[in-house]
Amino acid sequence: MRTDHFIRFERVDAVEQTERGLLARLHGEWLRLEAVRSDVVRVQLSRGGVFDEQPTYAVCVDPFDGDGDGDDGVAWRAEPGEDAWRLTTDDAVVTLWLDPFRLDVHRPDGSVVVESVPDEDGRYWTYATLNDAWTMRRRIGRDDAVYGLGEKGGRHNRRGRDFTLWNTDVLNEHATAEFRAGLDTDDPRADMRSVEFDPYYVSIPFFHHLDTTTGAAAGSFVDNGYRGEYEFSRDDEYRVTFHGGQWTEYVFAGPSMPTILERYTWLTGRASLPPIWALGYQQCRWHAYSQADVEAIAKRYRADEFPCDGMWLDIDYMDGYRVFTWDSTRFPDPEAMLKGLANQGFRTISIVDPGVKHDPGYEVYDDGVEKDVFCRTEGGDIYIGQVWPGNTAFPDFATPEARAWWGALNARHVESGLAGIWNDMNEPATGEISPLGMLFDKGRAKHERFHNQYAMLMAMGTLEGLRAARPELRTFILSRAGFAGIQRYAANWMGDNQARWDHLWVSMPMACGFGLSGQPFVGADIGGFQGDTEPELFLRWMQMGALTPFARNHSEVGVIEQYPWSFGDEIHGLAREAVRLRYRLMPYLYTAFVRASETGEPVQRPLVLDHQTDPEVIDVDDEYLFGRDILVAPVTEAGMTSRSVYLPEGDWYDWHTGELHAGRQRITVPTPRERIPLFARAGGAIPMWTEAPPSTDGYRPEVVELHVFDPVSDGRWESLLVEDDGLTVTDGEPERLTTTVVVSRSGGEVSVSYETSGPGYAGHARTRFEVVRHGR
Ligand code: GLC
């Protein structure tokens, strides 16, 4: 977006100190600067003299009550100066320059968190506005790196490119037309099937800015749901523009990326602990199945001893794509089917789109009209867009009534025995029809205010309904679209990808971008959604996908079958080995989710998160850490027989051969068909099941193995194992067992010790650990 003609805020008229910081008067508006924590500062600018106190649903805590004790406890002081005011905490120094107006944040050592930058005419663009849009420009080093913005295409390091935040149904030519318009045909962004296409389904206005010369990172979260533009392609400055709403920003002083992420997920919430079955392997396909087909697939998984926890039902289970109905011809007895699947250890999840068929006489539609819970147009009509059933109405999730209504519909829907809900088309996708006529909040709010939040509000309603129906059970919702905070309600899959190698690759940086933006529970359609997959691609995708947070095989209607058994015995067997490894790693994976739910740290982690001062990892996005201690280096091309792997600091054991490698070097490793390169961190203790059960259902092993990877240098390593029933929610102290394993080495002596604490849980059967040593 062109912003040169925007009107800059040039001078501050007055500043006063308030209870929480500074309040300045400029250009007829108010600017608030407040210390949220010692390393987090909030900046807010009014519009029309009024602050929008709840711009979005992203922030879920009172930012001024960090530890919940009712007292903000942040020590700060404000000092007036000749040409600037200063707000100082233990970790940040905010300078508000009066004339010309500028806003800078530094750390106490003088290093830059954010800094205004003059243009060639010496003018500052700390804030400029035109009509409802506003923009800001800041300094960035030429070689600095940028990570985050959630689900974005292309390289993990966002530097060098510009991005739009506007939830988009990526394969819809109408929704994407404006983003492709005017681009050269050889620009990959002109092609919605390219890995560079932008924007995507999910928008998260949060990023980490890494100063690569010092290794220090800063963070920015703009709490604004309107369409946003982040321009990181310029040499010395970045620009952030929103098409509406206010400038409400949380600036994170860092300098460590995990700390920034911890603070960001404190504000916007952490993923709630998923039911363990959601971490199992999931079978999905868009296909007009009958009840008998689904039962046969389930049977086949069990007969083949191929572990699987989830059976998914796409849109064809419905009667004419009417949400909350079943096609009674194809599914004569859903309850019996769901019961039968449950008896074999399968959980069944069904799709629920937001579009309600415009069909007077259909109960859900009629009820929605009667209760007045659908979005309206400016003229007061019910807004109509298009989804699978044709004309559809959309619940006005910006209102609590519509969310409650939707929640109750979901609660009733799962009474049949469904275990989870899959929310799709929630950008919202409206087919050929522009979504902009869809107003929210009973016609009071423009579409743009809630567009990016629609999916999150839908998930909020769904979650409330599921919780009310089954208060004792953890919920599981999978969503395509999302906004900052979506992690509190749902997992995200990466939408409609292609059965192509470049899409296998891009799912890594995409997952890592999600992870650095607070959403740990993510996965791409394994095998590829659109287009016929190929045997080798399928196998390599299964080997990688088995080691991603969410592991679901899914494909589009009309493409070749991509069941594990669709490509012959060899691939079937190898894919099963890959999925069995996931199940054997379940205690480790589950514990990684516990950490994510407590600290916000991702499960699929880019190397840069833990090694931000190592210049070698800045652009590494074809490998990742799965949990803290396993490095995964997938096969990303057809016919690959070996690949280069960068091992970060530490020592690493080749998972397959046991060979030890020192970190901070690149090595080349073979990639035979049987496996992809994996490495375990020396010092780590990785808890594993001794075998891969058919599903997680009722699996209560007596023995858990602790795979200890002997350290080769002196030091102390702590690993964690959290065990609980994997299903229920407990009030107060969690009913679980927490084991901390300490591996230490001094003077050639390695010792392993562990300590288990916690009240335990019903059904616990483990009687012992078996320590398996790797190394000398
Ligand atoms: C969308 C979803 C895809 C699903 C299809 C039919 O394209 O992204 O996963 O299979 O709709 O429901």
PDB file of C-alpha atoms in Angstrom, residues 48 84 103 395 401 488 641 676 758:
ATOM      1  CA  GLY A  48     -11.131  10.910  17.494  1.00  0.00           C
ATOM      2  CA  ALA A  84      12.112  14.224  25.119  1.00  0.00           C
ATOM      3  CA  LEU A 103       9.338   6.983  19.637  1.00  0.00           C
ATOM      4  CA  PRO A 395     -23.277 -16.660  12.015  1.00  0.00           C
ATOM      5  CA  GLU A 401     -25.447 -14.823  21.366  1.00  0.00           C
ATOM      6  CA  ARG A 488      -6.204 -21.038  22.959  1.00  0.00           C
ATOM      7  CA  THR A 641      20.240 -40.016  -1.612  1.00  0.00           C
ATOM      8  CA  ILE A 676      15.020 -39.559   7.120  1.00  0.00           C
ATOM      9  CA  GLY A 758       2.716 -34.997  41.636  1.00  0.00           C
TER      10      GLY A 758
END
